[in-house]
Amino acid sequence: MAVGDLAVAARPRLRVRVRELLDRERVLGPLFVTPALLLLVLLVAYPFCMALYFAVSNAFIGRPSHFIGLRNFVNLWQSDAFRQTFQNAFVFTGSAVALKLVLGIALALLLNQQLWFKRAIRGAVLLPWVIPTALSTLGWVWMFNSLYSVVNWTGIALGLMDPPGPNWLGQKYYAMTAVVTVNVWRGLPFFAITILAGLVSIPRELYEAAEADGAGPVARFWLITLPLLKPVLAVVVLFSTIFTFSDFNIVYVLTHGGPINSTHLFTTLARQVGLETGRIGEGAAISLYLFPALMFVVWAQLKFVRRQVY
């Protein structure tokens, strides 16, 4: 037999061996997981380890760093700006998630009704979630502008505000209201569409039986809709809390953390301290404070989900 014939005959055998090898779970599973694992190592594990290294050093741009232990973490608690940021993070997250939850349920109930152009309306609802955050927030910067604010003009025209209206981005409490409003506007579609998916999965027979027993719309909502939506609500609140707590784009584009640190979050303060002032060590320490806070939130939410499901 010629050498060429031997090579041709060996190809099917090689293919069979490869197929047999790929059919084994011990080989196929790690093969599929490896690309995702590499991405996690490069994009999550490596930056996290570098942040740990910088957080325990006096790293400064252009200077050699030295190990200083937990001094950065201790010094942060002596900073008024950091304590204000710590408070801002929980106020911002709590108020934004609560508003998105209430408005998301209301919007999902509305979208679940028989409406004309239902598909077009559902698609339009997703627009705030689809548009890039920085781009859409720039539009809100113009709407909240102190000189030609559309919000102020509308409020004055309706008699809800006295001229010239509040300086939304230049006054402490108004600035926090503005960033919460934009976050709610952007995150509301995520709540509405996810809750709508939960509403669609509820059997219609339950509502028909309750209506036959004389239950009104409010009673049906509290006795049927809300209990069956609790697992969905717990999951959507969990993800929204993580996204909101670590938000950066909205606050940075709207206020840059001002005025007087009144809207700073961990992410924006970490950028300001670490990049704008060059104190890499302190900036890394600020970002690492997100980790235990988010771990607590995730633990509490998962515990609630398990209670509801099991």
CSV table of C-alpha atoms in Angstrom, one decimal:
chain,number,residue,atom,x,y,z
A,1,MET,CA,0.0,0.0,0.0
A,2,ALA,CA,1.3,3.4,-0.9
A,3,VAL,CA,2.2,6.1,1.6
A,4,GLY,CA,-0.6,8.3,0.3
A,5,ASP,CA,-3.2,5.5,0.9
A,6,LEU,CA,-2.0,5.1,4.5
A,7,ALA,CA,-2.4,8.8,5.2
A,8,VAL,CA,-6.0,8.7,3.7
A,9,ALA,CA,-6.9,5.7,5.8
A,10,ALA,CA,-5.5,7.3,9.0
A,11,ARG,CA,-7.7,10.4,8.6
A,12,PRO,CA,-11.0,8.7,9.5
A,13,ARG,CA,-9.4,7.0,12.4
A,14,LEU,CA,-8.1,10.3,13.7
A,15,ARG,CA,-11.6,11.9,13.3
A,16,VAL,CA,-13.2,9.0,15.2
A,17,ARG,CA,-10.7,9.4,18.1
A,18,VAL,CA,-11.3,13.1,18.2
A,19,ARG,CA,-15.1,12.6,18.3
A,20,GLU,CA,-14.8,9.9,21.0
A,21,LEU,CA,-12.6,12.3,23.0
A,22,LEU,CA,-15.0,15.2,22.7
A,23,ASP,CA,-18.0,13.0,23.7
A,24,ARG,CA,-16.5,12.5,27.1
A,25,GLU,CA,-17.9,14.9,29.7
A,26,ARG,CA,-14.5,15.3,31.5
A,27,VAL,CA,-13.1,16.7,28.2
A,28,LEU,CA,-16.0,18.6,26.7
A,29,GLY,CA,-17.0,20.4,29.9
A,30,PRO,CA,-13.6,22.0,30.6
A,31,LEU,CA,-13.2,22.8,26.9
A,32,PHE,CA,-16.3,24.9,26.9
A,33,VAL,CA,-15.6,26.6,30.2
A,34,THR,CA,-12.0,27.5,29.4
A,35,PRO,CA,-12.7,30.6,27.2
A,36,ALA,CA,-15.0,32.1,29.8
A,37,LEU,CA,-12.6,31.3,32.5
A,38,LEU,CA,-9.8,33.0,30.7
A,39,LEU,CA,-11.9,36.1,30.2
A,40,LEU,CA,-12.8,36.1,33.9
A,41,VAL,CA,-9.1,35.9,34.8
A,42,LEU,CA,-8.0,38.6,32.5
A,43,LEU,CA,-10.9,41.0,33.1
A,44,VAL,CA,-11.9,40.3,36.7
A,45,ALA,CA,-9.3,38.4,38.7
A,46,TYR,CA,-6.2,40.2,37.4
A,47,PRO,CA,-7.6,43.8,38.0
A,48,PHE,CA,-8.9,42.7,41.4
A,49,CYS,CA,-5.5,41.4,42.5
A,50,MET,CA,-3.9,44.6,41.2
A,51,ALA,CA,-6.4,46.6,43.2
A,52,LEU,CA,-5.5,44.7,46.3
A,53,TYR,CA,-1.8,45.3,45.7
A,54,PHE,CA,-2.3,49.0,45.2
A,55,ALA,CA,-4.7,49.4,48.1
A,56,VAL,CA,-2.1,48.2,50.7
A,57,SER,CA,0.6,50.5,49.2
A,58,ASN,CA,1.3,54.2,48.9
A,59,ALA,CA,1.2,54.0,45.1
A,60,PHE,CA,1.3,57.4,43.4
A,61,ILE,CA,1.6,58.1,39.7
A,62,GLY,CA,5.3,58.5,38.8
A,63,ARG,CA,6.7,57.3,42.2
A,64,PRO,CA,7.8,54.0,43.5
A,65,SER,CA,5.3,52.3,45.8
A,66,HIS,CA,5.9,50.8,49.3
A,67,PHE,CA,3.8,48.5,51.5
A,68,ILE,CA,1.8,50.4,54.1
A,69,GLY,CA,-0.7,47.8,55.2
A,70,LEU,CA,-4.3,49.0,55.9
A,71,ARG,CA,-3.4,52.7,56.3
A,72,ASN,CA,-5.3,53.7,53.2
A,73,PHE,CA,-8.5,52.1,54.5
A,74,VAL,CA,-8.1,53.8,57.9
A,75,ASN,CA,-7.4,57.2,56.4
A,76,LEU,CA,-10.5,57.0,54.3
A,77,TRP,CA,-12.7,56.9,57.3
A,78,GLN,CA,-11.1,60.1,58.5
A,79,SER,CA,-12.1,61.8,55.3
A,80,ASP,CA,-15.3,63.8,55.2
A,81,ALA,CA,-15.6,63.2,51.4
A,82,PHE,CA,-15.5,59.4,51.8
A,83,ARG,CA,-18.0,59.4,54.7
A,84,GLN,CA,-20.3,61.5,52.5
A,85,THR,CA,-19.8,59.1,49.6
A,86,PHE,CA,-20.6,56.1,51.8
A,87,GLN,CA,-23.9,57.7,52.8
A,88,ASN,CA,-24.6,58.8,49.2
A,89,ALA,CA,-24.2,55.3,47.9
A,90,PHE,CA,-26.9,53.8,50.1
A,91,VAL,CA,-29.3,56.8,49.7
A,92,PHE,CA,-28.9,56.7,45.9
A,93,THR,CA,-29.2,52.9,45.6
A,94,GLY,CA,-32.1,52.6,48.1
A,95,SER,CA,-34.2,55.4,46.6
A,96,ALA,CA,-33.5,54.5,43.0
A,97,VAL,CA,-34.2,50.7,43.4
A,98,ALA,CA,-37.4,51.4,45.4
A,99,LEU,CA,-38.7,53.8,42.7
A,100,LYS,CA,-37.8,51.4,39.9
A,101,LEU,CA,-39.6,48.6,41.7
A,102,VAL,CA,-42.8,50.4,42.2
A,103,LEU,CA,-42.9,52.1,38.8
A,104,GLY,CA,-41.7,48.9,37.1
A,105,ILE,CA,-44.6,46.9,38.6
A,106,ALA,CA,-47.1,49.6,37.5
A,107,LEU,CA,-45.6,49.8,34.0
A,108,ALA,CA,-45.6,46.0,33.6
A,109,LEU,CA,-49.2,45.8,34.6
A,110,LEU,CA,-50.1,48.4,32.0
A,111,LEU,CA,-48.1,46.6,29.3
A,112,ASN,CA,-49.9,43.4,30.2
A,113,GLN,CA,-53.2,44.9,29.2
A,114,GLN,CA,-54.8,44.6,25.7
A,115,LEU,CA,-53.3,47.7,24.0
A,116,TRP,CA,-53.2,48.9,20.4
A,117,PHE,CA,-49.7,48.5,18.9
A,118,LYS,CA,-48.6,46.5,21.9
A,119,ARG,CA,-45.4,45.3,20.3
A,120,ALA,CA,-44.4,48.8,19.2
A,121,ILE,CA,-45.1,50.1,22.7
A,122,ARG,CA,-43.0,47.4,24.4
A,123,GLY,CA,-40.2,48.1,22.0
A,124,ALA,CA,-40.3,51.8,22.7
A,125,VAL,CA,-40.2,51.2,26.5
A,126,LEU,CA,-36.8,49.5,26.0
A,127,LEU,CA,-35.2,52.6,24.4
A,128,PRO,CA,-33.8,54.1,27.6
A,129,TRP,CA,-32.2,50.8,28.4
A,130,VAL,CA,-30.8,50.3,24.9
A,131,ILE,CA,-29.3,53.8,24.3
A,132,PRO,CA,-25.7,54.2,25.6
A,133,THR,CA,-25.7,55.6,29.1
A,134,ALA,CA,-23.3,58.4,28.5
A,135,LEU,CA,-25.1,59.6,25.4
A,136,SER,CA,-28.6,59.6,27.0
A,137,THR,CA,-27.2,61.2,30.1
A,138,LEU,CA,-25.9,64.1,28.0
A,139,GLY,CA,-29.4,64.8,27.0
A,140,TRP,CA,-30.4,65.0,30.6
A,141,VAL,CA,-27.6,67.5,31.3
A,142,TRP,CA,-29.2,69.9,28.8
A,143,MET,CA,-32.7,69.2,30.3
A,144,PHE,CA,-31.4,70.1,33.8
A,145,ASN,CA,-29.3,73.0,32.7
A,146,SER,CA,-29.8,76.0,35.1
A,147,LEU,CA,-30.2,78.5,32.2
A,148,TYR,CA,-32.5,76.7,29.7
A,149,SER,CA,-33.8,73.8,31.6
A,150,VAL,CA,-36.8,72.1,29.9
A,151,VAL,CA,-37.7,70.7,33.3
A,152,ASN,CA,-37.9,74.1,34.9
A,153,TRP,CA,-39.7,75.6,31.9
A,154,THR,CA,-42.4,72.9,32.1
A,155,GLY,CA,-42.7,73.2,35.9
A,156,ILE,CA,-43.0,77.0,35.7
A,157,ALA,CA,-45.6,76.8,32.9
A,158,LEU,CA,-47.7,74.4,34.9
A,159,GLY,CA,-47.4,76.5,38.0
A,160,LEU,CA,-45.4,73.9,39.9
A,161,MET,CA,-42.3,76.1,40.3
A,162,ASP,CA,-41.5,79.7,40.9
A,163,PRO,CA,-39.2,81.4,38.4
A,164,PRO,CA,-36.4,80.8,37.6
A,165,GLY,CA,-36.7,77.3,39.1
A,166,PRO,CA,-34.1,75.2,41.0
A,167,ASN,CA,-30.5,74.7,39.9
A,168,TRP,CA,-30.8,71.0,39.5
A,169,LEU,CA,-27.1,70.2,39.1
A,170,GLY,CA,-25.7,73.0,41.3
A,171,GLN,CA,-27.6,72.5,44.6
A,172,LYS,CA,-27.0,69.6,47.0
A,173,TYR,CA,-30.4,68.0,47.4
A,174,TYR,CA,-31.6,68.8,43.9
A,175,ALA,CA,-28.4,67.2,42.4
A,176,MET,CA,-29.1,63.9,44.2
A,177,THR,CA,-32.7,64.1,43.0
A,178,ALA,CA,-31.5,64.6,39.4
A,179,VAL,CA,-29.1,61.6,39.4
A,180,VAL,CA,-31.8,59.4,41.0
A,181,THR,CA,-34.3,60.5,38.4
A,182,VAL,CA,-32.0,59.6,35.5
A,183,ASN,CA,-31.1,56.3,37.0
A,184,VAL,CA,-34.7,55.4,37.4
A,185,TRP,CA,-35.5,56.5,33.9
A,186,ARG,CA,-32.7,54.3,32.5
A,187,GLY,CA,-33.4,51.2,34.7
A,188,LEU,CA,-37.2,51.2,34.6
A,189,PRO,CA,-37.4,49.2,31.3
A,190,PHE,CA,-35.3,46.4,32.8
A,191,PHE,CA,-37.8,46.2,35.7
A,192,ALA,CA,-40.9,46.5,33.5
A,193,ILE,CA,-39.9,43.9,30.9
A,194,THR,CA,-38.6,41.4,33.4
A,195,ILE,CA,-41.8,41.7,35.6
A,196,LEU,CA,-43.9,41.6,32.5
A,197,ALA,CA,-42.4,38.2,31.7
A,198,GLY,CA,-43.4,37.0,35.2
A,199,LEU,CA,-46.9,38.3,34.7
A,200,VAL,CA,-47.3,36.5,31.4
A,201,SER,CA,-46.3,33.2,33.1
A,202,ILE,CA,-49.1,33.4,35.7
A,203,PRO,CA,-52.0,31.1,34.7
A,204,ARG,CA,-55.2,33.0,33.7
A,205,GLU,CA,-57.3,30.4,35.5
A,206,LEU,CA,-56.2,31.8,38.9
A,207,TYR,CA,-57.6,35.2,38.0
A,208,GLU,CA,-60.8,33.8,36.6
A,209,ALA,CA,-61.4,31.7,39.8
A,210,ALA,CA,-60.7,34.7,42.0
A,211,GLU,CA,-63.0,36.9,40.0
A,212,ALA,CA,-65.7,34.3,40.2
A,213,ASP,CA,-65.3,34.4,44.0
A,214,GLY,CA,-65.9,38.1,44.0
A,215,ALA,CA,-62.3,39.4,44.3
A,216,GLY,CA,-61.7,42.8,42.8
A,217,PRO,CA,-58.6,44.0,40.9
A,218,VAL,CA,-56.9,45.1,44.1
A,219,ALA,CA,-57.5,41.9,45.9
A,220,ARG,CA,-56.4,39.9,42.8
A,221,PHE,CA,-53.2,41.8,42.8
A,222,TRP,CA,-52.4,41.4,46.5
A,223,LEU,CA,-53.5,37.7,46.7
A,224,ILE,CA,-52.4,36.3,43.3
A,225,THR,CA,-50.1,38.6,41.3
A,226,LEU,CA,-47.7,39.9,44.0
A,227,PRO,CA,-47.1,36.5,45.8
A,228,LEU,CA,-46.4,34.7,42.5
A,229,LEU,CA,-44.1,37.6,41.4
A,230,LYS,CA,-41.9,37.6,44.5
A,231,PRO,CA,-39.2,35.3,43.1
A,232,VAL,CA,-39.0,37.4,40.0
A,233,LEU,CA,-39.0,40.7,42.0
A,234,ALA,CA,-36.2,39.4,44.2
A,235,VAL,CA,-34.0,38.5,41.3
A,236,VAL,CA,-34.6,41.8,39.5
A,237,VAL,CA,-34.0,43.8,42.7
A,238,LEU,CA,-30.8,41.9,43.2
A,239,PHE,CA,-29.3,42.7,39.8
A,240,SER,CA,-30.6,46.3,39.9
A,241,THR,CA,-29.0,46.8,43.3
A,242,ILE,CA,-25.6,45.6,42.1
A,243,PHE,CA,-25.8,47.8,38.9
A,244,THR,CA,-27.1,50.9,40.8
A,245,PHE,CA,-24.6,50.6,43.7
A,246,SER,CA,-21.7,50.5,41.2
A,247,ASP,CA,-23.1,53.1,38.8
A,248,PHE,CA,-20.5,55.5,37.3
A,249,ASN,CA,-21.7,57.0,34.0
A,250,ILE,CA,-24.8,58.8,35.2
A,251,VAL,CA,-23.2,60.5,38.1
A,252,TYR,CA,-20.0,61.3,36.3
A,253,VAL,CA,-21.7,62.9,33.3
A,254,LEU,CA,-24.3,64.8,35.3
A,255,THR,CA,-22.5,66.2,38.3
A,256,HIS,CA,-18.9,64.7,38.4
A,257,GLY,CA,-19.8,63.9,42.1
A,258,GLY,CA,-20.6,67.5,43.0
A,259,PRO,CA,-21.7,69.9,44.3
A,260,ILE,CA,-19.4,69.5,47.3
A,261,ASN,CA,-19.3,65.7,47.1
A,262,SER,CA,-23.1,65.5,47.5
A,263,THR,CA,-23.5,63.0,44.6
A,264,HIS,CA,-20.2,61.1,44.7
A,265,LEU,CA,-20.4,57.3,44.7
A,266,PHE,CA,-17.6,54.8,45.3
A,267,THR,CA,-16.8,54.6,41.6
A,268,THR,CA,-16.7,58.3,40.9
A,269,LEU,CA,-14.7,59.1,44.0
A,270,ALA,CA,-12.3,56.3,43.2
A,271,ARG,CA,-11.7,57.8,39.8
A,272,GLN,CA,-11.2,61.3,41.1
A,273,VAL,CA,-8.8,60.2,43.9
A,274,GLY,CA,-7.0,57.6,41.9
A,275,LEU,CA,-6.6,59.2,38.5
A,276,GLU,CA,-7.2,62.9,38.8
A,277,THR,CA,-5.1,63.4,41.9
A,278,GLY,CA,-2.7,60.5,41.2
A,279,ARG,CA,-3.2,58.7,44.5
A,280,ILE,CA,-3.5,55.2,43.1
A,281,GLY,CA,-3.4,53.5,46.5
A,282,GLU,CA,-6.3,55.4,48.0
A,283,GLY,CA,-8.3,55.1,44.8
A,284,ALA,CA,-7.9,51.3,44.9
A,285,ALA,CA,-8.9,51.2,48.5
A,286,ILE,CA,-12.1,53.2,47.8
A,287,SER,CA,-13.0,50.8,45.0
A,288,LEU,CA,-12.4,47.8,47.2
A,289,TYR,CA,-15.0,49.1,49.7
A,290,LEU,CA,-17.6,48.2,47.1
A,291,PHE,CA,-16.7,44.5,47.6
A,292,PRO,CA,-18.0,43.9,51.2
A,293,ALA,CA,-21.0,46.2,50.6
A,294,LEU,CA,-22.1,44.3,47.5
A,295,MET,CA,-21.4,40.9,49.2
A,296,PHE,CA,-23.7,41.8,52.0
A,297,VAL,CA,-26.4,42.9,49.5
A,298,VAL,CA,-26.1,39.8,47.4
A,299,TRP,CA,-26.2,37.6,50.6
A,300,ALA,CA,-29.3,39.2,51.8
A,301,GLN,CA,-31.1,39.0,48.5
A,302,LEU,CA,-30.1,35.4,47.8
A,303,LYS,CA,-31.4,34.5,51.3
A,304,PHE,CA,-34.7,36.1,50.5
A,305,VAL,CA,-34.9,34.4,47.2
A,306,ARG,CA,-34.4,31.0,48.7
A,307,ARG,CA,-37.1,31.6,51.3
A,308,GLN,CA,-39.5,32.5,48.5
A,309,VAL,CA,-38.7,29.6,46.2
A,310,TYR,CA,-38.1,26.8,48.7
